[in-house]
């Protein structure tokens, strides 16, 4: 292997270290209890344990859709990050979620995502959330993520509200 070629194992370990650090640093995901289950090339699997604090319907105990959205967004972002040739900042541009059935107690919800296309600036991902069987999803998601060209490139930053 030439010196200019990155070591694939080293890159995989670096990505995983970054993603695990990011997952631990995001208070929202930590508060929800979102856990990384598995990371791979262009793929990710996350888990959201059932928690009564996340109930959206007190009569049935069904989990709130917002918690499932957060799970799918985190999982999709990780799949995109794992599909990039080198670690780069990413951001959700669009995330469409179709809710197919309720997330019922007391089961954890698992999300599985696959990034199927990366262009220079945009990545495309699909995901499902389910209890025990990926073929029987709770929700299906399709998303697009912005891919930054350089880590911390100030030229790409724009203030909120579109100001200069």
PDB file of C-alpha atoms in Angstrom:
ATOM      1  CA  UNK A   1       0.000   0.000   0.000  1.00  0.00           C
ATOM      2  CA  UNK A   2       1.431   3.411  -0.979  1.00  0.00           C
ATOM      3  CA  UNK A   3       1.940   6.046   1.694  1.00  0.00           C
ATOM      4  CA  UNK A   4      -0.700   8.278   0.084  1.00  0.00           C
ATOM      5  CA  UNK A   5      -3.428   5.628   0.362  1.00  0.00           C
ATOM      6  CA  UNK A   6      -5.314   5.649   3.657  1.00  0.00           C
ATOM      7  CA  UNK A   7      -5.355   2.449   5.687  1.00  0.00           C
ATOM      8  CA  UNK A   8      -9.003   1.235   5.480  1.00  0.00           C
ATOM      9  CA  UNK A   9      -8.918  -0.236   8.997  1.00  0.00           C
ATOM     10  CA  UNK A  10      -7.474   2.970  10.441  1.00  0.00           C
ATOM     11  CA  UNK A  11     -10.146   5.002   8.639  1.00  0.00           C
ATOM     12  CA  UNK A  12     -12.910   2.704   9.938  1.00  0.00           C
ATOM     13  CA  UNK A  13     -11.585   2.999  13.501  1.00  0.00           C
ATOM     14  CA  UNK A  14     -11.323   6.798  13.162  1.00  0.00           C
ATOM     15  CA  UNK A  15     -14.905   7.067  11.882  1.00  0.00           C
ATOM     16  CA  UNK A  16     -16.179   4.880  14.700  1.00  0.00           C
ATOM     17  CA  UNK A  17     -14.261   6.884  17.317  1.00  0.00           C
ATOM     18  CA  UNK A  18     -15.668  10.156  15.923  1.00  0.00           C
ATOM     19  CA  UNK A  19     -19.246   8.821  15.790  1.00  0.00           C
ATOM     20  CA  UNK A  20     -19.148   7.356  19.284  1.00  0.00           C
ATOM     21  CA  UNK A  21     -17.694  10.605  20.628  1.00  0.00           C
ATOM     22  CA  UNK A  22     -20.345  12.606  18.803  1.00  0.00           C
ATOM     23  CA  UNK A  23     -23.134  10.342  20.085  1.00  0.00           C
ATOM     24  CA  UNK A  24     -21.928  10.801  23.655  1.00  0.00           C
ATOM     25  CA  UNK A  25     -21.591  14.577  23.193  1.00  0.00           C
ATOM     26  CA  UNK A  26     -25.102  15.249  21.854  1.00  0.00           C
ATOM     27  CA  UNK A  27     -27.269  15.923  24.928  1.00  0.00           C
ATOM     28  CA  UNK A  28     -30.544  15.341  23.050  1.00  0.00           C
ATOM     29  CA  UNK A  29     -29.599  11.838  21.894  1.00  0.00           C
ATOM     30  CA  UNK A  30     -28.169  11.021  25.325  1.00  0.00           C
ATOM     31  CA  UNK A  31     -31.381  12.200  27.010  1.00  0.00           C
ATOM     32  CA  UNK A  32     -33.418   9.948  24.726  1.00  0.00           C
ATOM     33  CA  UNK A  33     -31.125   7.005  25.463  1.00  0.00           C
ATOM     34  CA  UNK A  34     -30.147   6.439  21.817  1.00  0.00           C
ATOM     35  CA  UNK A  35     -27.416   3.795  21.517  1.00  0.00           C
ATOM     36  CA  UNK A  36     -25.095   2.811  18.675  1.00  0.00           C
ATOM     37  CA  UNK A  37     -25.507  -0.901  17.915  1.00  0.00           C
ATOM     38  CA  UNK A  38     -23.447  -1.364  14.763  1.00  0.00           C
ATOM     39  CA  UNK A  39     -21.452   0.749  12.310  1.00  0.00           C
ATOM     40  CA  UNK A  40     -20.248  -0.283   8.852  1.00  0.00           C
ATOM     41  CA  UNK A  41     -19.373   1.095   5.429  1.00  0.00           C
ATOM     42  CA  UNK A  42     -22.304   3.318   4.531  1.00  0.00           C
ATOM     43  CA  UNK A  43     -24.443   1.633   7.186  1.00  0.00           C
ATOM     44  CA  UNK A  44     -25.505   2.145  10.777  1.00  0.00           C
ATOM     45  CA  UNK A  45     -27.797   0.503  13.313  1.00  0.00           C
ATOM     46  CA  UNK A  46     -29.026   2.371  16.399  1.00  0.00           C
ATOM     47  CA  UNK A  47     -31.339   1.439  19.266  1.00  0.00           C
ATOM     48  CA  UNK A  48     -33.835   3.441  21.325  1.00  0.00           C
ATOM     49  CA  UNK A  49     -34.794   1.602  24.524  1.00  0.00           C
ATOM     50  CA  UNK A  50     -38.433   1.866  25.538  1.00  0.00           C
ATOM     51  CA  UNK A  51     -38.767   4.620  28.138  1.00  0.00           C
ATOM     52  CA  UNK A  52     -42.066   5.801  29.689  1.00  0.00           C
ATOM     53  CA  UNK A  53     -40.751   9.394  29.503  1.00  0.00           C
ATOM     54  CA  UNK A  54     -40.955   9.131  25.691  1.00  0.00           C
ATOM     55  CA  UNK A  55     -44.624   8.101  25.543  1.00  0.00           C
ATOM     56  CA  UNK A  56     -46.704  10.078  23.059  1.00  0.00           C
ATOM     57  CA  UNK A  57     -50.069   8.549  23.998  1.00  0.00           C
ATOM     58  CA  UNK A  58     -50.571   7.930  27.739  1.00  0.00           C
ATOM     59  CA  UNK A  59     -53.580   5.669  27.115  1.00  0.00           C
ATOM     60  CA  UNK A  60     -51.662   3.174  24.966  1.00  0.00           C
ATOM     61  CA  UNK A  61     -48.030   3.748  25.965  1.00  0.00           C
ATOM     62  CA  UNK A  62     -47.050   4.227  22.313  1.00  0.00           C
ATOM     63  CA  UNK A  63     -43.774   6.105  21.846  1.00  0.00           C
ATOM     64  CA  UNK A  64     -43.895   9.668  20.522  1.00  0.00           C
ATOM     65  CA  UNK A  65     -43.044  10.037  16.838  1.00  0.00           C
ATOM     66  CA  UNK A  66     -40.496  12.733  17.674  1.00  0.00           C
ATOM     67  CA  UNK A  67     -38.333  10.214  19.530  1.00  0.00           C
ATOM     68  CA  UNK A  68     -38.423   7.906  16.506  1.00  0.00           C
ATOM     69  CA  UNK A  69     -37.580  10.830  14.215  1.00  0.00           C
ATOM     70  CA  UNK A  70     -34.534  11.650  16.362  1.00  0.00           C
ATOM     71  CA  UNK A  71     -33.458   7.990  16.276  1.00  0.00           C
ATOM     72  CA  UNK A  72     -33.779   7.814  12.480  1.00  0.00           C
ATOM     73  CA  UNK A  73     -31.983  11.142  11.966  1.00  0.00           C
ATOM     74  CA  UNK A  74     -29.026  10.063  14.126  1.00  0.00           C
ATOM     75  CA  UNK A  75     -28.822   6.665  12.437  1.00  0.00           C
ATOM     76  CA  UNK A  76     -29.076   8.134   8.923  1.00  0.00           C
ATOM     77  CA  UNK A  77     -26.382  10.696   9.705  1.00  0.00           C
ATOM     78  CA  UNK A  78     -24.047   7.955  10.885  1.00  0.00           C
ATOM     79  CA  UNK A  79     -24.660   5.896   7.745  1.00  0.00           C
ATOM     80  CA  UNK A  80     -23.792   8.934   5.623  1.00  0.00           C
ATOM     81  CA  UNK A  81     -20.682   9.662   7.690  1.00  0.00           C
ATOM     82  CA  UNK A  82     -19.606   6.034   7.232  1.00  0.00           C
ATOM     83  CA  UNK A  83     -20.021   6.305   3.452  1.00  0.00           C
ATOM     84  CA  UNK A  84     -17.641   9.245   3.031  1.00  0.00           C
ATOM     85  CA  UNK A  85     -14.096   8.635   1.781  1.00  0.00           C
ATOM     86  CA  UNK A  86     -12.775  10.853   4.609  1.00  0.00           C
ATOM     87  CA  UNK A  87     -14.529  12.201   7.729  1.00  0.00           C
ATOM     88  CA  UNK A  88     -16.310  15.460   6.906  1.00  0.00           C
ATOM     89  CA  UNK A  89     -19.037  17.498   8.580  1.00  0.00           C
ATOM     90  CA  UNK A  90     -22.578  16.630   7.522  1.00  0.00           C
ATOM     91  CA  UNK A  91     -25.998  18.118   8.188  1.00  0.00           C
ATOM     92  CA  UNK A  92     -29.539  16.940   7.562  1.00  0.00           C
ATOM     93  CA  UNK A  93     -31.103  18.744   4.606  1.00  0.00           C
ATOM     94  CA  UNK A  94     -34.312  16.743   4.378  1.00  0.00           C
ATOM     95  CA  UNK A  95     -35.697  13.760   6.249  1.00  0.00           C
ATOM     96  CA  UNK A  96     -39.014  12.276   5.181  1.00  0.00           C
ATOM     97  CA  UNK A  97     -40.563   9.729   7.507  1.00  0.00           C
ATOM     98  CA  UNK A  98     -43.566   7.539   6.811  1.00  0.00           C
ATOM     99  CA  UNK A  99     -45.040   6.130  10.013  1.00  0.00           C
ATOM    100  CA  UNK A 100     -46.430   2.688   9.250  1.00  0.00           C
ATOM    101  CA  UNK A 101     -47.524   1.442  12.670  1.00  0.00           C
ATOM    102  CA  UNK A 102     -47.109   2.404  16.344  1.00  0.00           C
ATOM    103  CA  UNK A 103     -44.015   1.775  18.451  1.00  0.00           C
ATOM    104  CA  UNK A 104     -45.628  -0.206  21.251  1.00  0.00           C
ATOM    105  CA  UNK A 105     -44.526  -0.859  24.817  1.00  0.00           C
ATOM    106  CA  UNK A 106     -42.335  -2.281  26.175  1.00  0.00           C
ATOM    107  CA  UNK A 107     -40.207  -2.917  23.080  1.00  0.00           C
ATOM    108  CA  UNK A 108     -37.070  -1.040  22.079  1.00  0.00           C
ATOM    109  CA  UNK A 109     -37.008   0.525  18.621  1.00  0.00           C
ATOM    110  CA  UNK A 110     -34.085  -0.270  16.319  1.00  0.00           C
ATOM    111  CA  UNK A 111     -33.135   1.856  13.306  1.00  0.00           C
ATOM    112  CA  UNK A 112     -31.134   0.559  10.382  1.00  0.00           C
ATOM    113  CA  UNK A 113     -29.826   2.970   7.725  1.00  0.00           C
ATOM    114  CA  UNK A 114     -27.979   2.637   4.425  1.00  0.00           C
ATOM    115  CA  UNK A 115     -26.349   5.502   2.512  1.00  0.00           C
ATOM    116  CA  UNK A 116     -26.741   4.487  -1.121  1.00  0.00           C
ATOM    117  CA  UNK A 117     -25.327   7.524  -2.977  1.00  0.00           C
ATOM    118  CA  UNK A 118     -22.790  10.260  -2.211  1.00  0.00           C
ATOM    119  CA  UNK A 119     -22.152  13.194  -4.537  1.00  0.00           C
ATOM    120  CA  UNK A 120     -19.713  16.058  -3.970  1.00  0.00           C
ATOM    121  CA  UNK A 121     -22.154  17.981  -1.756  1.00  0.00           C
ATOM    122  CA  UNK A 122     -25.125  15.721  -1.005  1.00  0.00           C
ATOM    123  CA  UNK A 123     -25.598  12.184   0.306  1.00  0.00           C
ATOM    124  CA  UNK A 124     -28.751  10.068   0.039  1.00  0.00           C
ATOM    125  CA  UNK A 125     -29.888   7.562   2.650  1.00  0.00           C
ATOM    126  CA  UNK A 126     -32.763   5.177   3.409  1.00  0.00           C
ATOM    127  CA  UNK A 127     -33.703   3.764   6.790  1.00  0.00           C
ATOM    128  CA  UNK A 128     -36.305   1.804   8.690  1.00  0.00           C
ATOM    129  CA  UNK A 129     -37.275   1.706  12.349  1.00  0.00           C
ATOM    130  CA  UNK A 130     -38.649  -1.531  13.768  1.00  0.00           C
ATOM    131  CA  UNK A 131     -39.074  -3.591  16.934  1.00  0.00           C
ATOM    132  CA  UNK A 132     -37.802  -7.114  16.279  1.00  0.00           C
ATOM    133  CA  UNK A 133     -38.220  -7.631  12.543  1.00  0.00           C
ATOM    134  CA  UNK A 134     -36.748  -5.248   9.976  1.00  0.00           C
ATOM    135  CA  UNK A 135     -39.277  -6.595   7.446  1.00  0.00           C
ATOM    136  CA  UNK A 136     -42.130  -5.275   9.648  1.00  0.00           C
ATOM    137  CA  UNK A 137     -41.169  -1.598  10.062  1.00  0.00           C
ATOM    138  CA  UNK A 138     -42.655   0.989  12.375  1.00  0.00           C
ATOM    139  CA  UNK A 139     -41.408   3.756  10.089  1.00  0.00           C
ATOM    140  CA  UNK A 140     -39.522   4.174   6.827  1.00  0.00           C
ATOM    141  CA  UNK A 141     -37.270   7.157   6.137  1.00  0.00           C
ATOM    142  CA  UNK A 142     -35.556   8.728   3.151  1.00  0.00           C
ATOM    143  CA  UNK A 143     -33.102  11.544   3.674  1.00  0.00           C
ATOM    144  CA  UNK A 144     -30.608  13.868   2.086  1.00  0.00           C
ATOM    145  CA  UNK A 145     -27.587  15.207   3.934  1.00  0.00           C
ATOM    146  CA  UNK A 146     -25.246  18.064   3.102  1.00  0.00           C
ATOM    147  CA  UNK A 147     -21.603  17.042   2.878  1.00  0.00           C
ATOM    148  CA  UNK A 148     -19.158  19.855   3.697  1.00  0.00           C
ATOM    149  CA  UNK A 149     -16.063  20.083   1.541  1.00  0.00           C
ATOM    150  CA  UNK A 150     -13.679  20.873   4.395  1.00  0.00           C
ATOM    151  CA  UNK A 151     -13.874  20.423   8.140  1.00  0.00           C
ATOM    152  CA  UNK A 152     -14.547  23.837   9.643  1.00  0.00           C
ATOM    153  CA  UNK A 153     -14.395  25.741   6.324  1.00  0.00           C
ATOM    154  CA  UNK A 154     -15.448  29.290   7.391  1.00  0.00           C
ATOM    155  CA  UNK A 155     -16.475  30.130   3.814  1.00  0.00           C
ATOM    156  CA  UNK A 156     -19.307  27.590   4.060  1.00  0.00           C
ATOM    157  CA  UNK A 157     -20.738  29.069   7.262  1.00  0.00           C
ATOM    158  CA  UNK A 158     -23.620  31.493   6.957  1.00  0.00           C
ATOM    159  CA  UNK A 159     -25.352  33.132   9.891  1.00  0.00           C
ATOM    160  CA  UNK A 160     -28.963  32.305  10.630  1.00  0.00           C
ATOM    161  CA  UNK A 161     -31.353  34.607   8.816  1.00  0.00           C
ATOM    162  CA  UNK A 162     -29.166  34.833   5.703  1.00  0.00           C
ATOM    163  CA  UNK A 163     -27.074  37.802   6.881  1.00  0.00           C
ATOM    164  CA  UNK A 164     -23.545  38.438   5.671  1.00  0.00           C
TER     165      UNK A 164
END
